[in-house]
mmCIF file of N, CA and C in Angstrom:
data_model
loop_
_atom_site.group_PDB
_atom_site.id
_atom_site.type_symbol
_atom_site.label_atom_id
_atom_site.label_comp_id
_atom_site.label_asym_id
_atom_site.label_seq_id
_atom_site.Cartn_x
_atom_site.Cartn_y
_atom_site.Cartn_z
ATOM 1 N N MET S 1 94.934 108.259 115.657
ATOM 2 C CA MET S 1 93.744 107.445 115.805
ATOM 3 C C MET S 1 92.637 108.338 116.347
ATOM 4 N N LEU S 2 91.478 108.229 115.741
ATOM 5 C CA LEU S 2 90.302 108.952 116.211
ATOM 6 C C LEU S 2 89.395 107.979 116.944
ATOM 7 N N VAL S 3 89.030 108.334 118.170
ATOM 8 C CA VAL S 3 88.085 107.546 118.955
ATOM 9 C C VAL S 3 86.802 108.369 119.060
ATOM 10 N N VAL S 4 85.706 107.795 118.596
ATOM 11 C CA VAL S 4 84.415 108.462 118.669
ATOM 12 C C VAL S 4 83.614 107.728 119.738
ATOM 13 N N GLU S 5 83.532 108.350 120.908
ATOM 14 C CA GLU S 5 82.964 107.703 122.093
ATOM 15 C C GLU S 5 82.303 108.762 122.959
ATOM 16 N N ASP S 6 81.020 108.599 123.249
ATOM 17 C CA ASP S 6 80.315 109.580 124.070
ATOM 18 C C ASP S 6 80.454 109.327 125.566
ATOM 19 N N SER S 7 80.813 108.139 125.979
ATOM 20 C CA SER S 7 80.923 107.806 127.395
ATOM 21 C C SER S 7 82.304 108.198 127.931
ATOM 22 N N ASN S 8 82.311 109.120 128.896
ATOM 23 C CA ASN S 8 83.578 109.527 129.514
ATOM 24 C C ASN S 8 84.262 108.352 130.199
ATOM 25 N N GLU S 9 83.462 107.497 130.823
ATOM 26 C CA GLU S 9 84.020 106.351 131.538
ATOM 27 C C GLU S 9 84.666 105.360 130.564
ATOM 28 N N ASP S 10 83.980 105.069 129.465
ATOM 29 C CA ASP S 10 84.536 104.144 128.477
ATOM 30 C C ASP S 10 85.796 104.706 127.833
ATOM 31 N N PHE S 11 85.787 106.012 127.546
ATOM 32 C CA PHE S 11 86.973 106.623 126.943
ATOM 33 C C PHE S 11 88.139 106.624 127.921
ATOM 34 N N ALA S 12 87.873 106.929 129.199
ATOM 35 C CA ALA S 12 88.938 106.927 130.207
ATOM 36 C C ALA S 12 89.528 105.523 130.362
ATOM 37 N N ALA S 13 88.683 104.502 130.361
ATOM 38 C CA ALA S 13 89.170 103.125 130.468
ATOM 39 C C ALA S 13 90.025 102.763 129.256
ATOM 40 N N LEU S 14 89.582 103.166 128.086
ATOM 41 C CA LEU S 14 90.347 102.913 126.862
ATOM 42 C C LEU S 14 91.710 103.596 126.923
ATOM 43 N N GLN S 15 91.740 104.852 127.353
ATOM 44 C CA GLN S 15 93.011 105.575 127.473
ATOM 45 C C GLN S 15 93.948 104.909 128.470
ATOM 46 N N ARG S 16 93.410 104.491 129.621
ATOM 47 C CA ARG S 16 94.240 103.831 130.634
ATOM 48 C C ARG S 16 94.866 102.558 130.081
ATOM 49 N N VAL S 17 94.063 101.762 129.399
ATOM 50 C CA VAL S 17 94.572 100.517 128.829
ATOM 51 C C VAL S 17 95.649 100.816 127.790
ATOM 52 N N LEU S 18 95.400 101.776 126.924
ATOM 53 C CA LEU S 18 96.380 102.121 125.894
ATOM 54 C C LEU S 18 97.702 102.574 126.505
ATOM 55 N N SER S 19 97.634 103.433 127.507
ATOM 56 C CA SER S 19 98.870 103.986 128.068
ATOM 57 C C SER S 19 99.605 103.010 128.983
ATOM 58 N N LYS S 20 98.885 102.167 129.689
ATOM 59 C CA LYS S 20 99.529 101.278 130.669
ATOM 60 C C LYS S 20 99.850 99.883 130.148
ATOM 61 N N HIS S 21 99.084 99.405 129.176
ATOM 62 C CA HIS S 21 99.213 97.995 128.818
ATOM 63 C C HIS S 21 99.570 97.727 127.361
ATOM 64 N N CYS S 22 99.332 98.686 126.486
ATOM 65 C CA CYS S 22 99.526 98.408 125.057
ATOM 66 C C CYS S 22 100.859 98.914 124.527
ATOM 67 N N LYS S 23 101.621 99.593 125.339
ATOM 68 C CA LYS S 23 102.953 100.054 124.947
ATOM 69 C C LYS S 23 102.922 100.754 123.588
ATOM 70 N N THR S 24 102.122 101.810 123.527
ATOM 71 C CA THR S 24 102.000 102.547 122.277
ATOM 72 C C THR S 24 102.048 104.047 122.545
ATOM 73 N N ASP S 25 102.531 104.766 121.582
ATOM 74 C CA ASP S 25 102.531 106.225 121.687
ATOM 75 C C ASP S 25 101.724 106.839 120.544
ATOM 76 N N ILE S 26 100.735 106.116 120.090
ATOM 77 C CA ILE S 26 99.877 106.589 119.013
ATOM 78 C C ILE S 26 99.041 107.759 119.532
ATOM 79 N N PRO S 27 99.096 108.897 118.842
ATOM 80 C CA PRO S 27 98.266 110.021 119.288
ATOM 81 C C PRO S 27 96.781 109.693 119.127
ATOM 82 N N ILE S 28 96.003 110.075 120.132
ATOM 83 C CA ILE S 28 94.573 109.790 120.132
ATOM 84 C C ILE S 28 93.808 111.104 120.184
ATOM 85 N N LYS S 29 92.845 111.229 119.304
ATOM 86 C CA LYS S 29 91.912 112.351 119.321
ATOM 87 C C LYS S 29 90.544 111.767 119.619
ATOM 88 N N ARG S 30 89.792 112.452 120.465
ATOM 89 C CA ARG S 30 88.448 111.981 120.802
ATOM 90 C C ARG S 30 87.397 112.958 120.308
ATOM 91 N N CYS S 31 86.357 112.423 119.737
ATOM 92 C CA CYS S 31 85.136 113.159 119.455
ATOM 93 C C CYS S 31 84.039 112.458 120.249
ATOM 94 N N ASP S 32 83.164 113.235 120.890
ATOM 95 C CA ASP S 32 82.173 112.597 121.752
ATOM 96 C C ASP S 32 80.778 112.501 121.140
ATOM 97 N N ASP S 33 80.662 112.869 119.866
ATOM 98 C CA ASP S 33 79.404 112.613 119.170
ATOM 99 C C ASP S 33 79.672 112.519 117.670
ATOM 100 N N GLY S 34 78.682 112.048 116.941
ATOM 101 C CA GLY S 34 78.855 111.822 115.514
ATOM 102 C C GLY S 34 79.058 113.095 114.719
ATOM 103 N N ASP S 35 78.393 114.175 115.106
ATOM 104 C CA ASP S 35 78.540 115.431 114.382
ATOM 105 C C ASP S 35 79.963 115.974 114.514
ATOM 106 N N ASP S 36 80.509 115.906 115.714
ATOM 107 C CA ASP S 36 81.886 116.354 115.941
ATOM 108 C C ASP S 36 82.858 115.479 115.149
ATOM 109 N N ALA S 37 82.598 114.181 115.100
ATOM 110 C CA ALA S 37 83.463 113.268 114.348
ATOM 111 C C ALA S 37 83.461 113.614 112.862
ATOM 112 N N LEU S 38 82.296 113.901 112.312
ATOM 113 C CA LEU S 38 82.223 114.266 110.893
ATOM 114 C C LEU S 38 82.920 115.604 110.629
ATOM 115 N N ASP S 39 82.782 116.549 111.553
ATOM 116 C CA ASP S 39 83.523 117.814 111.411
ATOM 117 C C ASP S 39 85.030 117.550 111.411
ATOM 118 N N PHE S 40 85.473 116.673 112.299
ATOM 119 C CA PHE S 40 86.896 116.336 112.374
ATOM 120 C C PHE S 40 87.372 115.703 111.062
ATOM 121 N N ILE S 41 86.642 114.725 110.579
ATOM 122 C CA ILE S 41 87.023 114.001 109.363
ATOM 123 C C ILE S 41 87.013 114.907 108.134
ATOM 124 N N TYR S 42 86.000 115.774 108.053
ATOM 125 C CA TYR S 42 85.869 116.652 106.882
ATOM 126 C C TYR S 42 86.604 117.991 107.058
ATOM 127 N N HIS S 43 87.300 118.154 108.202
ATOM 128 C CA HIS S 43 88.072 119.377 108.493
ATOM 129 C C HIS S 43 87.172 120.619 108.434
ATOM 130 N N ARG S 44 86.052 120.539 109.141
ATOM 131 C CA ARG S 44 85.105 121.652 109.179
ATOM 132 C C ARG S 44 85.130 122.305 110.554
ATOM 133 N N GLY S 45 84.643 123.548 110.606
ATOM 134 C CA GLY S 45 84.482 124.243 111.874
ATOM 135 C C GLY S 45 85.787 124.366 112.633
ATOM 136 N N ALA S 46 85.781 123.927 113.883
ATOM 137 C CA ALA S 46 86.966 124.019 114.743
ATOM 138 C C ALA S 46 88.149 123.222 114.206
ATOM 139 N N TYR S 47 87.893 122.323 113.264
ATOM 140 C CA TYR S 47 88.943 121.465 112.712
ATOM 141 C C TYR S 47 89.388 121.902 111.316
ATOM 142 N N SER S 48 89.009 123.090 110.892
ATOM 143 C CA SER S 48 89.297 123.539 109.524
ATOM 144 C C SER S 48 90.790 123.699 109.250
ATOM 145 N N ASN S 49 91.597 123.802 110.298
ATOM 146 C CA ASN S 49 93.047 123.942 110.105
ATOM 147 C C ASN S 49 93.776 122.594 110.043
ATOM 148 N N LEU S 50 93.062 121.494 110.202
ATOM 149 C CA LEU S 50 93.700 120.178 110.140
ATOM 150 C C LEU S 50 94.063 119.826 108.699
ATOM 151 N N THR S 51 95.123 119.074 108.561
ATOM 152 C CA THR S 51 95.522 118.625 107.226
ATOM 153 C C THR S 51 95.605 117.109 107.137
ATOM 154 N N GLN S 52 95.729 116.425 108.258
ATOM 155 C CA GLN S 52 95.877 114.972 108.264
ATOM 156 C C GLN S 52 94.563 114.297 108.634
ATOM 157 N N LEU S 53 94.410 113.101 108.125
ATOM 158 C CA LEU S 53 93.291 112.250 108.497
ATOM 159 C C LEU S 53 93.793 111.204 109.491
ATOM 160 N N PRO S 54 92.906 110.676 110.328
ATOM 161 C CA PRO S 54 93.347 109.611 111.240
ATOM 162 C C PRO S 54 93.692 108.351 110.457
ATOM 163 N N GLN S 55 94.635 107.579 110.998
ATOM 164 C CA GLN S 55 94.991 106.307 110.363
ATOM 165 C C GLN S 55 93.958 105.231 110.659
ATOM 166 N N LEU S 56 93.220 105.408 111.742
ATOM 167 C CA LEU S 56 92.232 104.440 112.185
ATOM 168 C C LEU S 56 91.145 105.190 112.940
ATOM 169 N N ILE S 57 89.901 104.759 112.763
ATOM 170 C CA ILE S 57 88.784 105.318 113.523
ATOM 171 C C ILE S 57 88.182 104.192 114.355
ATOM 172 N N VAL S 58 88.060 104.427 115.656
ATOM 173 C CA VAL S 58 87.381 103.512 116.570
ATOM 174 C C VAL S 58 86.052 104.182 116.892
ATOM 175 N N LEU S 59 84.954 103.545 116.486
ATOM 176 C CA LEU S 59 83.650 104.202 116.453
ATOM 177 C C LEU S 59 82.613 103.466 117.281
ATOM 178 N N ASP S 60 82.023 104.177 118.226
ATOM 179 C CA ASP S 60 80.880 103.653 118.970
ATOM 180 C C ASP S 60 79.638 103.814 118.088
ATOM 181 N N LEU S 61 78.653 102.975 118.256
ATOM 182 C CA LEU S 61 77.438 103.069 117.434
ATOM 183 C C LEU S 61 76.406 104.029 118.007
ATOM 184 N N ASN S 62 76.181 103.935 119.301
ATOM 185 C CA ASN S 62 75.094 104.690 119.919
ATOM 186 C C ASN S 62 75.615 106.024 120.435
ATOM 187 N N LEU S 63 75.552 107.021 119.567
ATOM 188 C CA LEU S 63 76.070 108.353 119.856
ATOM 189 C C LEU S 63 74.935 109.366 119.837
ATOM 190 N N PRO S 64 75.081 110.460 120.588
ATOM 191 C CA PRO S 64 74.080 111.525 120.471
ATOM 192 C C PRO S 64 74.202 112.216 119.112
ATOM 193 N N GLY S 65 73.112 112.775 118.648
ATOM 194 C CA GLY S 65 73.127 113.437 117.346
ATOM 195 C C GLY S 65 73.237 112.400 116.241
ATOM 196 N N THR S 66 74.161 112.620 115.327
ATOM 197 C CA THR S 66 74.401 111.666 114.249
ATOM 198 C C THR S 66 75.011 110.407 114.855
ATOM 199 N N ASP S 67 74.336 109.271 114.715
ATOM 200 C CA ASP S 67 74.841 108.054 115.361
ATOM 201 C C ASP S 67 75.982 107.419 114.564
ATOM 202 N N GLY S 68 76.615 106.433 115.163
ATOM 203 C CA GLY S 68 77.778 105.796 114.562
ATOM 204 C C GLY S 68 77.489 105.125 113.238
ATOM 205 N N ARG S 69 76.291 104.630 113.065
ATOM 206 C CA ARG S 69 75.930 103.981 111.803
ATOM 207 C C ARG S 69 75.994 104.981 110.647
ATOM 208 N N GLU S 70 75.466 106.181 110.902
ATOM 209 C CA GLU S 70 75.465 107.222 109.868
ATOM 210 C C GLU S 70 76.887 107.752 109.628
ATOM 211 N N VAL S 71 77.670 107.898 110.692
ATOM 212 C CA VAL S 71 79.073 108.314 110.531
ATOM 213 C C VAL S 71 79.800 107.305 109.642
ATOM 214 N N LEU S 72 79.636 106.022 109.937
ATOM 215 C CA LEU S 72 80.244 104.955 109.147
ATOM 216 C C LEU S 72 79.814 105.055 107.684
ATOM 217 N N THR S 73 78.525 105.201 107.463
ATOM 218 C CA THR S 73 77.999 105.279 106.101
ATOM 219 C C THR S 73 78.586 106.462 105.338
ATOM 220 N N GLN S 74 78.610 107.626 105.971
ATOM 221 C CA GLN S 74 79.112 108.820 105.283
ATOM 222 C C GLN S 74 80.588 108.685 104.925
ATOM 223 N N ILE S 75 81.377 108.176 105.846
ATOM 224 C CA ILE S 75 82.814 108.043 105.579
ATOM 225 C C ILE S 75 83.061 107.020 104.476
ATOM 226 N N LYS S 76 82.397 105.891 104.539
ATOM 227 C CA LYS S 76 82.647 104.828 103.569
ATOM 228 C C LYS S 76 82.068 105.133 102.187
ATOM 229 N N GLN S 77 81.206 106.130 102.075
ATOM 230 C CA GLN S 77 80.683 106.529 100.770
ATOM 231 C C GLN S 77 81.520 107.639 100.132
ATOM 232 N N HIS S 78 82.471 108.195 100.872
ATOM 233 C CA HIS S 78 83.293 109.295 100.374
ATOM 234 C C HIS S 78 84.565 108.735 99.743
ATOM 235 N N GLU S 79 84.814 109.075 98.511
ATOM 236 C CA GLU S 79 85.922 108.487 97.748
ATOM 237 C C GLU S 79 87.286 108.626 98.437
ATOM 238 N N GLN S 80 87.594 109.788 98.994
ATOM 239 C CA GLN S 80 88.902 109.990 99.615
ATOM 240 C C GLN S 80 88.977 109.456 101.055
ATOM 241 N N LEU S 81 87.854 109.248 101.685
ATOM 242 C CA LEU S 81 87.858 108.846 103.097
ATOM 243 C C LEU S 81 87.637 107.353 103.303
ATOM 244 N N LYS S 82 87.066 106.683 102.313
ATOM 245 C CA LYS S 82 86.655 105.296 102.520
ATOM 246 C C LYS S 82 87.811 104.338 102.787
ATOM 247 N N GLN S 83 89.045 104.765 102.520
ATOM 248 C CA GLN S 83 90.190 103.907 102.789
ATOM 249 C C GLN S 83 90.589 103.888 104.266
ATOM 250 N N ILE S 84 90.057 104.809 105.060
ATOM 251 C CA ILE S 84 90.386 104.822 106.489
ATOM 252 C C ILE S 84 89.723 103.621 107.157
ATOM 253 N N PRO S 85 90.491 102.767 107.813
ATOM 254 C CA PRO S 85 89.870 101.633 108.515
ATOM 255 C C PRO S 85 88.993 102.124 109.668
ATOM 256 N N ILE S 86 87.828 101.521 109.785
ATOM 257 C CA ILE S 86 86.905 101.852 110.874
ATOM 258 C C ILE S 86 86.592 100.584 111.651
ATOM 259 N N VAL S 87 86.878 100.643 112.948
ATOM 260 C CA VAL S 87 86.586 99.544 113.858
ATOM 261 C C VAL S 87 85.421 99.980 114.735
ATOM 262 N N ILE S 88 84.343 99.237 114.668
ATOM 263 C CA ILE S 88 83.196 99.503 115.527
ATOM 264 C C ILE S 88 83.529 98.926 116.907
ATOM 265 N N PHE S 89 83.347 99.752 117.944
ATOM 266 C CA PHE S 89 83.638 99.346 119.322
ATOM 267 C C PHE S 89 82.426 99.753 120.153
ATOM 268 N N THR S 90 81.536 98.801 120.412
ATOM 269 C CA THR S 90 80.234 99.115 120.970
ATOM 270 C C THR S 90 79.771 98.038 121.941
ATOM 271 N N THR S 91 78.729 98.354 122.675
ATOM 272 C CA THR S 91 78.157 97.366 123.594
ATOM 273 C C THR S 91 77.192 96.425 122.885
ATOM 274 N N SER S 92 76.775 96.775 121.691
ATOM 275 C CA SER S 92 75.772 95.971 120.979
ATOM 276 C C SER S 92 76.367 94.694 120.392
ATOM 277 N N SER S 93 75.788 93.573 120.776
ATOM 278 C CA SER S 93 76.156 92.292 120.166
ATOM 279 C C SER S 93 75.012 91.786 119.278
ATOM 280 N N ASN S 94 74.091 92.678 118.952
ATOM 281 C CA ASN S 94 72.945 92.342 118.119
ATOM 282 C C ASN S 94 73.423 91.937 116.726
ATOM 283 N N PRO S 95 73.077 90.737 116.273
ATOM 284 C CA PRO S 95 73.509 90.295 114.942
ATOM 285 C C PRO S 95 73.107 91.254 113.815
ATOM 286 N N LYS S 96 71.965 91.929 113.961
ATOM 287 C CA LYS S 96 71.544 92.897 112.944
ATOM 288 C C LYS S 96 72.498 94.091 112.888
ATOM 289 N N ASP S 97 72.953 94.565 114.049
ATOM 290 C CA ASP S 97 73.926 95.666 114.081
ATOM 291 C C ASP S 97 75.241 95.229 113.440
ATOM 292 N N ILE S 98 75.669 94.026 113.772
ATOM 293 C CA ILE S 98 76.939 93.518 113.238
ATOM 294 C C ILE S 98 76.860 93.425 111.711
ATOM 295 N N ALA S 99 75.805 92.796 111.213
ATOM 296 C CA ALA S 99 75.644 92.652 109.765
ATOM 297 C C ALA S 99 75.542 94.014 109.082
ATOM 298 N N SER S 100 74.766 94.909 109.659
ATOM 299 C CA SER S 100 74.582 96.240 109.082
ATOM 300 C C SER S 100 75.902 97.000 108.993
ATOM 301 N N CYS S 101 76.711 96.918 110.024
ATOM 302 C CA CYS S 101 77.991 97.635 110.019
ATOM 303 C C CYS S 101 78.936 97.084 108.953
ATOM 304 N N TYR S 102 79.006 95.784 108.825
ATOM 305 C CA TYR S 102 79.850 95.216 107.774
ATOM 306 C C TYR S 102 79.310 95.572 106.387
ATOM 307 N N GLN S 103 78.000 95.584 106.225
ATOM 308 C CA GLN S 103 77.413 95.979 104.939
ATOM 309 C C GLN S 103 77.730 97.428 104.600
ATOM 310 N N ARG S 104 77.861 98.264 105.624
ATOM 311 C CA ARG S 104 78.171 99.685 105.425
ATOM 312 C C ARG S 104 79.667 99.937 105.249
ATOM 313 N N GLY S 105 80.486 98.898 105.404
ATOM 314 C CA GLY S 105 81.914 99.049 105.154
ATOM 315 C C GLY S 105 82.821 99.006 106.358
ATOM 316 N N ALA S 106 82.306 98.634 107.530
ATOM 317 C CA ALA S 106 83.180 98.521 108.708
ATOM 318 C C ALA S 106 84.287 97.514 108.428
ATOM 319 N N ASN S 107 85.469 97.775 108.961
ATOM 320 C CA ASN S 107 86.593 96.868 108.778
ATOM 321 C C ASN S 107 86.686 95.833 109.886
ATOM 322 N N SER S 108 86.064 96.124 111.023
ATOM 323 C CA SER S 108 86.059 95.184 112.134
ATOM 324 C C SER S 108 84.949 95.599 113.095
ATOM 325 N N TYR S 109 84.513 94.657 113.908
ATOM 326 C CA TYR S 109 83.433 94.914 114.860
ATOM 327 C C TYR S 109 83.817 94.249 116.168
ATOM 328 N N LEU S 110 83.954 95.046 117.226
ATOM 329 C CA LEU S 110 84.293 94.521 118.545
ATOM 330 C C LEU S 110 83.209 94.909 119.536
ATOM 331 N N VAL S 111 82.788 93.941 120.339
ATOM 332 C CA VAL S 111 81.839 94.216 121.403
ATOM 333 C C VAL S 111 82.654 94.586 122.641
ATOM 334 N N LYS S 112 82.282 95.712 123.260
ATOM 335 C CA LYS S 112 83.002 96.180 124.452
ATOM 336 C C LYS S 112 82.921 95.100 125.527
ATOM 337 N N PRO S 113 84.072 94.672 126.012
ATOM 338 C CA PRO S 113 84.079 93.655 127.068
ATOM 339 C C PRO S 113 83.668 94.244 128.413
ATOM 340 N N MET S 114 83.152 93.394 129.258
ATOM 341 C CA MET S 114 82.718 93.840 130.574
ATOM 342 C C MET S 114 83.851 93.833 131.603
ATOM 343 N N SER S 115 84.847 93.008 131.419
ATOM 344 C CA SER S 115 85.934 92.940 132.398
ATOM 345 C C SER S 115 87.144 93.734 131.912
ATOM 346 N N ILE S 116 87.918 94.233 132.842
ATOM 347 C CA ILE S 116 89.109 95.002 132.491
ATOM 348 C C ILE S 116 90.141 94.110 131.805
ATOM 349 N N GLU S 117 90.221 92.853 132.182
ATOM 350 C CA GLU S 117 91.177 91.942 131.540
ATOM 351 C C GLU S 117 90.818 91.720 130.071
ATOM 352 N N GLN S 118 89.532 91.551 129.781
ATOM 353 C CA GLN S 118 89.107 91.404 128.388
ATOM 354 C C GLN S 118 89.332 92.694 127.609
ATOM 355 N N LEU S 119 89.107 93.844 128.275
ATOM 356 C CA LEU S 119 89.338 95.132 127.625
ATOM 357 C C LEU S 119 90.813 95.268 127.252
ATOM 358 N N LYS S 120 91.701 94.919 128.170
ATOM 359 C CA LYS S 120 93.147 94.976 127.887
ATOM 360 C C LYS S 120 93.490 94.111 126.678
ATOM 361 N N LYS S 121 92.998 92.899 126.684
ATOM 362 C CA LYS S 121 93.298 91.968 125.591
ATOM 363 C C LYS S 121 92.759 92.482 124.260
ATOM 364 N N SER S 122 91.507 92.921 124.252
ATOM 365 C CA SER S 122 90.877 93.394 123.010
ATOM 366 C C SER S 122 91.569 94.634 122.467
ATOM 367 N N VAL S 123 91.796 95.623 123.325
ATOM 368 C CA VAL S 123 92.370 96.894 122.872
ATOM 369 C C VAL S 123 93.819 96.708 122.425
ATOM 370 N N CYS S 124 94.595 95.966 123.184
ATOM 371 C CA CYS S 124 95.999 95.761 122.791
ATOM 372 C C CYS S 124 96.097 94.955 121.495
ATOM 373 N N SER S 125 95.211 93.978 121.312
ATOM 374 C CA SER S 125 95.192 93.225 120.058
ATOM 375 C C SER S 125 94.812 94.129 118.889
ATOM 376 N N LEU S 126 93.842 94.988 119.114
ATOM 377 C CA LEU S 126 93.416 95.942 118.099
ATOM 378 C C LEU S 126 94.584 96.843 117.675
ATOM 379 N N ILE S 127 95.261 97.412 118.633
ATOM 380 C CA ILE S 127 96.388 98.310 118.341
ATOM 381 C C ILE S 127 97.514 97.546 117.651
ATOM 382 N N GLN S 128 97.828 96.380 118.173
ATOM 383 C CA GLN S 128 98.910 95.604 117.567
ATOM 384 C C GLN S 128 98.582 95.277 116.112
ATOM 385 N N TYR S 129 97.362 94.847 115.851
ATOM 386 C CA TYR S 129 97.014 94.488 114.483
ATOM 387 C C TYR S 129 97.069 95.700 113.552
ATOM 388 N N TRP S 130 96.350 96.780 113.901
ATOM 389 C CA TRP S 130 96.225 97.900 112.977
ATOM 390 C C TRP S 130 97.490 98.742 112.854
ATOM 391 N N PHE S 131 98.352 98.750 113.885
ATOM 392 C CA PHE S 131 99.531 99.608 113.815
ATOM 393 C C PHE S 131 100.856 98.859 113.713
ATOM 394 N N GLU S 132 100.832 97.529 113.883
ATOM 395 C CA GLU S 132 102.079 96.768 113.777
ATOM 396 C C GLU S 132 102.019 95.674 112.707
ATOM 397 N N VAL S 133 100.846 95.146 112.434
ATOM 398 C CA VAL S 133 100.713 94.041 111.494
ATOM 399 C C VAL S 133 100.184 94.522 110.138
ATOM 400 N N ALA S 134 99.057 95.204 110.155
ATOM 401 C CA ALA S 134 98.425 95.646 108.902
ATOM 402 C C ALA S 134 99.244 96.757 108.259
ATOM 403 N N VAL S 135 99.179 96.809 106.951
ATOM 404 C CA VAL S 135 99.778 97.916 106.195
ATOM 405 C C VAL S 135 98.655 98.880 105.870
ATOM 406 N N LEU S 136 98.771 100.106 106.359
ATOM 407 C CA LEU S 136 97.745 101.109 106.158
ATOM 408 C C LEU S 136 98.089 101.995 104.978
ATOM 409 N N PRO S 137 97.077 102.587 104.342
ATOM 410 C CA PRO S 137 97.365 103.466 103.196
ATOM 411 C C PRO S 137 98.159 104.697 103.639
ATOM 412 N N ALA S 138 98.984 105.189 102.730
ATOM 413 C CA ALA S 138 99.771 106.388 103.021
ATOM 414 C C ALA S 138 98.850 107.592 103.131
ATOM 415 N N GLN S 139 99.201 108.498 104.029
ATOM 416 C CA GLN S 139 98.469 109.759 104.150
ATOM 417 C C GLN S 139 98.798 110.616 102.943
ATOM 418 N N GLY S 140 97.851 111.409 102.503
ATOM 419 C CA GLY S 140 98.192 112.277 101.396
ATOM 420 C C GLY S 140 97.098 112.830 100.657
#
């Protein structure tokens, strides 16, 4: 799973919830801006030796450099990459952002909860759905 998140605090909270409450051993890679995420996905630069794609991308919208909207657009327009599920995980509850992300091909949109209990519920539900319920495309 690739998490694209510029906030150290938000990423640390997400990691804590995953390790303590979601009972998962899914490997997590973090990119802290959109440009790094695109390098990771396209196996460029420091990631040129990678061969696998993430099974799921959790993407913040408001990122430095290339923002999450553009990352979403680029991935969903690429024939080999568009099958990767992308879950938007952001503080924005703006209806225009929500509509725009779905129009660009987002598979789900979650607003970051303010309480730790809501974060636990949202993140564990997300992991359970995408890694235990949904059937994801084979890597290859």
